Amino acid sequence: MRLTKNHFYITAWALIFNFSCSQPSNTNVTSTADSLKIAAVVVPDSAAFKLTVDGKQVGLFVLKNKNNTSVAITNYGGRLVSLLVPDNKGKLTDVILGYDSLKSYQKPKEPYFGAIIGRYGNRIAKGKFSIDGKAYQLDVNDGVNTLHGGFKGFYSRVFTPKQISANELQLTYTSADGEGGYPGHLSVKVTYTLTDDNALKIAYEATTDKPTIVNLTNHAYFNLNGAGSKTITDNLLQINADRFTPVDTTLIPTGKLQNVKSTPFDFITSKAIGTDIGKADEQLKNGKGYDHNFVLNKADIKTIAATVKSTVTGIVMDVYTQEPGLQFYSGNFLTGESHDGKHGAAYGYRSALCLETQHFPDSPNEPSFPSTLLKPNQTYKTTTIYKFSAK
Ligand code: BGC
């Protein structure tokens, strides 16, 4: 096998990561971090991610393909830290929001930048649900509801990393029975693969020893103009969904499926996100902008679920998923008040968007929605792809 530069960086990092678990003050780490910075221009410094959390070693892993596209991932919350893709002039652009160090990911009220979300993506009304007549109470961490797993969801758990190859990272985590209020030991495996056609593939798997609910997703915040750019309202968005799930004022679905036709939620044909976002509309008011689950016309990994385009960089992102829903969140709760984003950026109001592939919010309490129940002897398996190109 020919040993490429990429192999060298990944292998060197992996060796140092393993070694440093028993030798925390290993000084070689800094020199490896420097190599990574040079190799990938703006990949964050891996030394700033080397920390022990909950007794487990945290680090930063960089996957790279032959086009120089790279993704940096920390096993803390399985978070995507940077994603460098070429723009239409071939210049690498970081398209996701994040921080330069692990410490910032640990701060209270951190908005889930790049995180794996589990056990249940989005909201469960009042944190309550029942399985076979038995009632469960989850952490209530978002007003009266549960959001993104609760107070210590997967976004803040340390996954066990396994570098499979230069372009593939496997992360595993076993969630204890009763963690956050959810029943059953849940064993989770998330595999990130960066392909040579600039696609980031996220494959999720989970098994349980008791009937439980599962809805895993990733909470990357994208700005195709480049992370740190002011707004996403000029990004063009197309969503392959004729319907969406309207919500109440606490962002819990009403249970109805509403046609997007003649509403601001019509993204069947590509349009700038800002086109209708300011319109007087009850649903936009409830979401403070777009913060809604779209019912995808096809839950199929070969069909494009959504496409975002930047008119500034020409970067295009196509989303493919096996999930029935897509949460389009227009960054309405980003405040920009702190400057601790990558390279000192202040991530302001609507400076990024999320396209979270998922089962519908509050499904455990809506029998008409596709089920999120997982039983022992079943395997939860779902894949999402974010594919990049430039025009
Ligand atoms: C939710 C938003 C929430 C955001 C960050 C999104 O998935 O739908 O309501 O504010 O995540 O927490």
Coordinates of C-alpha atoms and ligand atoms in Angstrom, one line a residue:
M1 CA 0.0 0.0 0.0
R2 CA 1.3 3.4 -0.9
L3 CA 1.6 5.6 2.2
T4 CA 0.0 9.0 1.3
K5 CA 0.4 12.2 3.2
N6 CA -3.2 11.8 4.5
H7 CA -2.4 8.3 5.8
F8 CA 0.6 9.7 7.5
Y9 CA -1.4 12.5 9.3
I10 CA -4.2 10.2 10.3
T11 CA -1.9 7.4 11.4
A12 CA 0.4 9.7 13.3
W13 CA -2.5 11.3 15.1
A14 CA -4.1 7.9 15.9
L15 CA -0.8 6.7 17.3
I16 CA -0.3 9.8 19.4
F17 CA -4.0 9.7 20.5
N18 CA -3.6 6.1 21.8
F19 CA -0.2 6.8 23.4
S20 CA -1.4 10.0 25.0
C21 CA -4.3 8.2 26.7
S22 CA -1.7 6.8 29.1
Q23 CA 0.8 9.8 28.8
P24 CA -1.4 12.9 29.0
S25 CA 1.5 15.3 28.9
N26 CA 3.0 14.0 25.7
T27 CA 4.6 16.9 24.0
N28 CA 4.5 15.4 20.5
V29 CA 0.8 16.2 20.3
T30 CA 1.5 19.9 19.5
S31 CA 3.7 19.1 16.6
T32 CA 1.1 16.8 15.1
A33 CA -1.5 19.5 15.5
D34 CA 0.7 21.9 13.6
S35 CA 1.1 19.3 10.8
L36 CA -2.7 19.1 10.5
K37 CA -3.0 22.9 10.4
I38 CA -0.6 23.1 7.6
A39 CA -2.1 20.1 5.8
A40 CA -5.6 21.5 5.9
V41 CA -5.2 25.2 6.2
V42 CA -7.9 26.0 8.8
V43 CA -8.6 22.6 10.5
P44 CA -8.7 23.6 14.2
D45 CA -5.7 22.8 16.4
S46 CA -6.1 19.2 17.7
A47 CA -4.3 20.1 20.9
A48 CA -7.2 22.3 21.9
F49 CA -9.5 19.2 21.9
K50 CA -7.3 16.9 24.0
L51 CA -9.0 16.6 27.3
T52 CA -10.4 14.0 29.6
V53 CA -14.1 14.3 30.0
D54 CA -16.1 11.9 32.2
G55 CA -12.9 9.9 32.6
K56 CA -12.6 9.4 28.8
Q57 CA -10.1 10.7 26.3
V58 CA -11.4 13.3 23.9
G59 CA -9.6 14.3 20.7
L60 CA -10.0 15.6 17.2
F61 CA -10.0 13.4 14.1
V62 CA -9.5 14.6 10.6
L63 CA -10.8 12.8 7.5
K64 CA -9.6 13.9 4.2
N65 CA -10.2 12.8 0.6
K66 CA -8.2 13.1 -2.6
N67 CA -9.7 16.6 -3.4
N68 CA -8.4 18.1 -0.2
T69 CA -11.9 18.2 1.2
S70 CA -11.7 17.5 4.9
V71 CA -13.8 17.1 7.9
A72 CA -12.7 17.4 11.5
I73 CA -14.7 15.5 14.1
T74 CA -14.4 15.3 17.9
N75 CA -15.6 12.3 19.8
Y76 CA -17.1 14.7 22.3
G77 CA -20.7 14.6 21.2
G78 CA -19.5 13.2 17.9
R79 CA -19.4 16.8 16.7
L80 CA -18.4 18.0 13.2
V81 CA -16.0 20.8 14.0
S82 CA -15.0 21.9 10.5
L83 CA -15.9 20.9 7.0
L84 CA -13.7 22.3 4.3
V85 CA -15.0 22.1 0.7
P86 CA -13.8 23.8 -2.5
D87 CA -15.8 26.7 -3.8
N88 CA -16.3 27.5 -7.5
K89 CA -12.7 28.8 -7.7
G90 CA -11.3 25.8 -6.0
K91 CA -10.7 27.7 -2.7
L92 CA -11.4 25.7 0.4
T93 CA -14.2 27.1 2.5
D94 CA -15.3 26.0 5.9
V95 CA -19.1 25.6 5.7
I96 CA -20.0 24.7 9.2
L97 CA -20.1 26.6 12.5
G98 CA -18.0 25.5 15.4
Y99 CA -15.4 26.4 17.9
D100 CA -11.6 26.3 18.1
S101 CA -11.5 24.4 21.4
L102 CA -13.3 21.7 23.3
K103 CA -13.9 24.1 26.2
S104 CA -16.4 26.2 24.1
Y105 CA -18.4 23.1 23.2
Q106 CA -18.8 22.4 26.9
K107 CA -20.4 25.8 27.9
P108 CA -24.0 25.9 29.1
K109 CA -26.7 26.6 26.5
E110 CA -24.2 25.8 23.7
P111 CA -26.5 25.4 20.6
Y112 CA -25.5 21.8 19.7
F113 CA -23.0 22.9 17.0
G114 CA -22.3 19.8 14.7
A115 CA -23.5 17.3 17.4
I116 CA -24.9 13.9 17.1
I117 CA -28.4 14.2 18.7
G118 CA -29.9 11.4 20.6
R119 CA -31.6 9.6 22.0
Y120 CA -34.4 11.7 20.4
G121 CA -33.8 14.5 18.0
N122 CA -36.1 17.5 18.4
R123 CA -39.0 17.8 20.9
I124 CA -41.1 15.5 23.0
A125 CA -44.1 17.2 24.5
K126 CA -43.7 17.8 28.2
G127 CA -41.0 15.0 28.1
K128 CA -43.7 12.4 28.5
F129 CA -44.4 9.2 26.5
S130 CA -45.6 5.7 27.1
I131 CA -44.6 2.3 25.8
D132 CA -47.0 -0.7 26.4
G133 CA -48.9 1.3 29.0
K134 CA -45.8 2.2 31.0
A135 CA -45.3 6.0 31.3
Y136 CA -41.8 7.6 31.1
Q137 CA -40.7 11.1 32.1
L138 CA -37.7 12.6 30.3
D139 CA -35.6 15.6 31.3
V140 CA -37.6 18.8 30.6
N141 CA -34.9 21.1 29.2
D142 CA -36.7 23.4 26.7
G143 CA -39.5 25.3 28.4
V144 CA -42.1 22.7 29.1
N145 CA -40.7 20.1 26.6
T146 CA -37.7 17.8 26.1
L147 CA -35.3 18.9 23.3
H148 CA -32.5 16.9 21.7
G149 CA -32.3 14.2 24.3
G150 CA -32.4 16.3 27.5
F151 CA -29.8 17.9 29.8
K152 CA -27.0 15.5 28.9
G153 CA -28.0 14.2 25.5
F154 CA -25.5 12.5 23.1
Y155 CA -24.3 16.0 22.2
S156 CA -22.3 16.0 25.5
R157 CA -21.4 12.4 25.7
V158 CA -17.9 11.0 24.9
F159 CA -18.0 8.4 22.2
T160 CA -15.4 5.7 21.7
P161 CA -13.6 6.5 18.5
K162 CA -12.2 4.0 16.0
Q163 CA -10.4 5.2 12.9
I164 CA -11.3 2.8 10.2
S165 CA -9.3 4.4 7.5
A166 CA -8.1 7.8 6.3
N167 CA -11.7 8.7 5.3
E168 CA -13.8 6.8 7.9
L169 CA -14.4 7.3 11.6
Q170 CA -16.6 5.1 13.7
L171 CA -18.0 6.3 17.0
T172 CA -19.8 4.2 19.6
Y173 CA -21.6 4.9 22.8
T174 CA -23.7 2.8 25.1
S175 CA -26.4 4.8 26.8
A176 CA -27.4 3.3 30.2
D177 CA -30.9 2.1 31.0
G178 CA -32.8 5.1 32.4
E179 CA -30.3 7.7 31.1
G180 CA -32.2 11.0 30.7
G181 CA -35.3 9.0 31.5
Y182 CA -35.2 6.7 28.4
P183 CA -35.7 3.0 28.9
G184 CA -33.2 0.3 27.9
H185 CA -29.5 0.1 27.4
L186 CA -29.0 1.7 23.9
S187 CA -25.9 0.8 22.0
V188 CA -25.2 3.3 19.3
K189 CA -22.8 3.3 16.4
V190 CA -22.3 6.4 14.1
T191 CA -20.0 6.1 11.2
Y192 CA -18.7 9.2 9.4
T193 CA -17.3 8.6 5.9
L194 CA -15.9 11.2 3.6
T195 CA -16.0 10.0 0.0
D196 CA -13.9 11.1 -3.0
D197 CA -17.0 12.7 -4.6
N198 CA -17.1 15.2 -1.6
A199 CA -20.0 13.5 0.2
L200 CA -20.1 13.2 4.0
K201 CA -22.1 10.1 4.8
I202 CA -23.4 9.6 8.3
A203 CA -24.6 6.0 9.0
Y204 CA -26.5 5.5 12.3
E205 CA -27.1 2.2 14.0
A206 CA -28.7 1.3 17.4
T207 CA -29.9 -1.7 19.4
T208 CA -31.7 -1.9 22.7
D209 CA -32.4 -4.5 25.4
K210 CA -35.9 -3.0 26.3
P211 CA -38.5 -1.4 24.1
T212 CA -37.5 2.3 23.7
I213 CA -37.7 5.2 21.3
V214 CA -34.9 6.4 19.1
N215 CA -34.5 9.3 16.6
L216 CA -30.9 10.1 15.8
T217 CA -29.6 13.1 13.8
N218 CA -26.8 15.5 13.3
H219 CA -27.1 19.1 14.2
A220 CA -24.5 20.8 11.9
Y221 CA -25.1 24.5 11.3
F222 CA -24.3 25.3 7.6
N223 CA -23.4 28.5 5.9
L224 CA -22.4 27.9 2.3
N225 CA -21.1 31.4 2.1
G226 CA -18.5 30.3 4.7
A227 CA -18.9 29.9 8.4
G228 CA -18.8 33.3 10.1
S229 CA -20.6 35.0 7.1
K230 CA -23.4 37.2 8.3
T231 CA -26.5 35.5 7.0
I232 CA -28.0 32.5 5.2
T233 CA -31.1 34.4 4.0
D234 CA -29.4 34.8 0.6
N235 CA -28.7 31.0 0.3
L236 CA -31.1 29.3 -2.1
L237 CA -33.0 26.3 -0.7
Q238 CA -35.1 23.6 -2.4
I239 CA -36.9 21.0 -0.3
N240 CA -38.5 18.0 -1.8
A241 CA -41.6 18.1 0.5
D242 CA -45.2 18.9 -0.4
R243 CA -46.2 19.0 3.3
F244 CA -44.8 20.1 6.7
T245 CA -45.9 19.5 10.3
P246 CA -47.3 22.8 11.7
V247 CA -46.5 23.5 15.4
D248 CA -47.9 25.1 18.5
T249 CA -46.2 28.0 20.3
T250 CA -43.9 25.5 22.1
L251 CA -42.9 24.0 18.7
I252 CA -44.7 20.8 19.3
P253 CA -46.5 19.5 16.1
T254 CA -50.2 19.8 16.1
G255 CA -50.5 16.4 14.5
K256 CA -51.7 17.8 11.2
L257 CA -49.8 17.6 7.9
Q258 CA -50.2 20.9 6.1
N259 CA -49.7 21.4 2.4
V260 CA -46.9 23.9 1.6
K261 CA -48.7 25.3 -1.4
S262 CA -49.4 29.1 -1.2
T263 CA -47.5 29.2 2.1
P264 CA -44.0 30.5 3.0
F265 CA -43.1 26.8 3.4
D266 CA -43.2 26.1 -0.3
F267 CA -39.6 25.3 -1.2
I268 CA -40.6 22.9 -4.0
T269 CA -38.8 25.3 -6.4
S270 CA -35.6 26.7 -5.2
K271 CA -35.9 30.2 -3.6
A272 CA -33.8 32.4 -1.3
I273 CA -34.4 31.6 2.3
G274 CA -35.2 35.3 3.0
T275 CA -37.9 35.5 0.3
D276 CA -40.8 34.8 2.7
I277 CA -39.2 34.6 6.1
G278 CA -40.5 38.0 7.2
K279 CA -44.1 37.4 6.1
A280 CA -47.0 37.6 8.6
D281 CA -47.7 34.0 9.1
E282 CA -48.7 32.1 12.2
Q283 CA -46.3 29.3 11.7
L284 CA -43.3 31.6 11.1
K285 CA -44.4 33.4 14.2
N286 CA -44.4 30.2 16.3
G287 CA -41.0 29.2 14.9
K288 CA -39.5 32.8 15.0
G289 CA -38.7 32.0 11.4
Y290 CA -38.3 28.5 9.9
D291 CA -38.0 25.8 12.6
H292 CA -40.2 23.1 11.1
N293 CA -40.3 19.5 10.1
F294 CA -40.8 18.9 6.4
V295 CA -42.5 15.7 5.3
L296 CA -40.2 14.4 2.6
N297 CA -41.9 13.2 -0.5
K298 CA -39.5 10.2 -0.6
A299 CA -37.4 8.7 2.2
D300 CA -34.8 7.3 -0.2
I301 CA -31.0 7.6 -0.1
K302 CA -30.9 8.0 -3.9
T303 CA -33.4 10.9 -4.1
I304 CA -32.4 14.5 -3.2
A305 CA -34.3 15.6 -0.1
A306 CA -33.0 19.2 -0.2
T307 CA -30.5 21.4 -1.9
V308 CA -28.8 24.5 -0.6
K309 CA -26.8 26.8 -2.9
S310 CA -24.6 29.8 -2.2
T311 CA -24.6 32.6 -4.7
V312 CA -21.4 33.9 -3.1
T313 CA -19.2 30.8 -3.3
G314 CA -21.2 28.7 -5.7
I315 CA -21.1 25.9 -3.2
V316 CA -24.0 23.5 -3.5
M317 CA -25.1 21.0 -0.8
D318 CA -27.4 18.1 -1.7
V319 CA -29.0 16.2 1.2
Y320 CA -30.0 12.6 0.8
T321 CA -31.7 10.6 3.6
Q322 CA -33.6 7.5 4.5
E323 CA -35.5 9.5 7.1
P324 CA -39.1 10.6 6.5
G325 CA -38.6 14.1 7.8
L326 CA -36.2 17.1 7.6
Q327 CA -36.1 19.9 10.2
F328 CA -35.3 23.1 8.5
Y329 CA -34.1 25.5 11.2
S330 CA -33.0 29.0 10.0
G331 CA -30.8 29.8 13.0
N332 CA -33.4 32.0 14.7
F333 CA -32.0 31.5 18.2
L334 CA -28.4 32.4 17.3
T335 CA -27.5 35.6 19.0
G336 CA -23.9 36.4 18.0
E337 CA -23.3 37.8 21.5
S338 CA -20.1 35.9 22.1
H339 CA -17.0 35.9 19.8
D340 CA -15.9 32.4 20.6
G341 CA -16.7 30.9 17.2
K342 CA -13.9 29.7 15.0
H343 CA -11.2 32.4 14.5
G344 CA -13.1 34.7 16.9
A345 CA -16.4 34.8 14.8
A346 CA -19.6 35.9 16.4
Y347 CA -22.3 33.7 15.0
G348 CA -25.3 36.0 14.7
Y349 CA -29.0 35.7 14.1
R350 CA -29.7 33.5 11.0
S351 CA -26.0 33.2 10.2
A352 CA -26.5 29.5 9.6
L353 CA -29.1 26.9 8.9
C354 CA -29.7 23.3 10.0
L355 CA -31.2 20.5 7.9
E356 CA -31.7 17.8 10.4
T357 CA -32.9 14.5 8.9
Q358 CA -35.2 12.8 11.3
H359 CA -38.5 11.1 12.3
F360 CA -41.0 13.8 13.1
P361 CA -40.9 15.7 16.4
D362 CA -43.1 14.2 19.2
S363 CA -43.8 11.0 17.3
P364 CA -44.1 8.9 20.4
N365 CA -47.2 11.0 21.2
E366 CA -48.6 11.1 17.7
P367 CA -49.8 7.7 16.6
S368 CA -50.4 9.0 13.0
F369 CA -46.7 9.8 12.6
P370 CA -44.1 7.1 11.5
S371 CA -43.1 5.2 14.6
T372 CA -39.9 5.7 16.5
L373 CA -40.2 2.6 18.6
L374 CA -37.2 0.3 18.8
K375 CA -37.6 -3.2 20.2
P376 CA -35.0 -5.7 21.4
N377 CA -33.8 -7.9 18.5
Q378 CA -34.5 -5.0 16.1
T379 CA -31.7 -2.8 14.7
Y380 CA -32.2 0.9 14.1
K381 CA -30.4 1.7 10.9
T382 CA -30.5 4.9 8.9
T383 CA -28.1 6.9 6.6
T384 CA -27.9 10.6 5.6
I385 CA -25.6 12.1 3.1
Y386 CA -24.5 15.7 2.7
K387 CA -22.9 16.0 -0.8
F388 CA -21.0 19.1 -1.9
S389 CA -20.2 20.5 -5.3
A390 CA -19.6 24.0 -6.7
K391 CA -21.0 25.8 -9.7
Ligands
BGC1 C1 -34.7 23.1 16.9 C2 -34.7 24.5 17.3 C3 -33.6 24.7 18.3 C4 -32.3 24.4 17.7 C5 -31.2 24.5 18.6 C6 -33.4 22.8 16.3 O1 -33.3 21.5 15.9 O2 -35.7 22.8 16.1 O3 -36.0 24.9 17.9 O4 -33.6 26.0 18.8 O5 -32.4 23.0 17.2 O6 -31.4 24.1 19.8

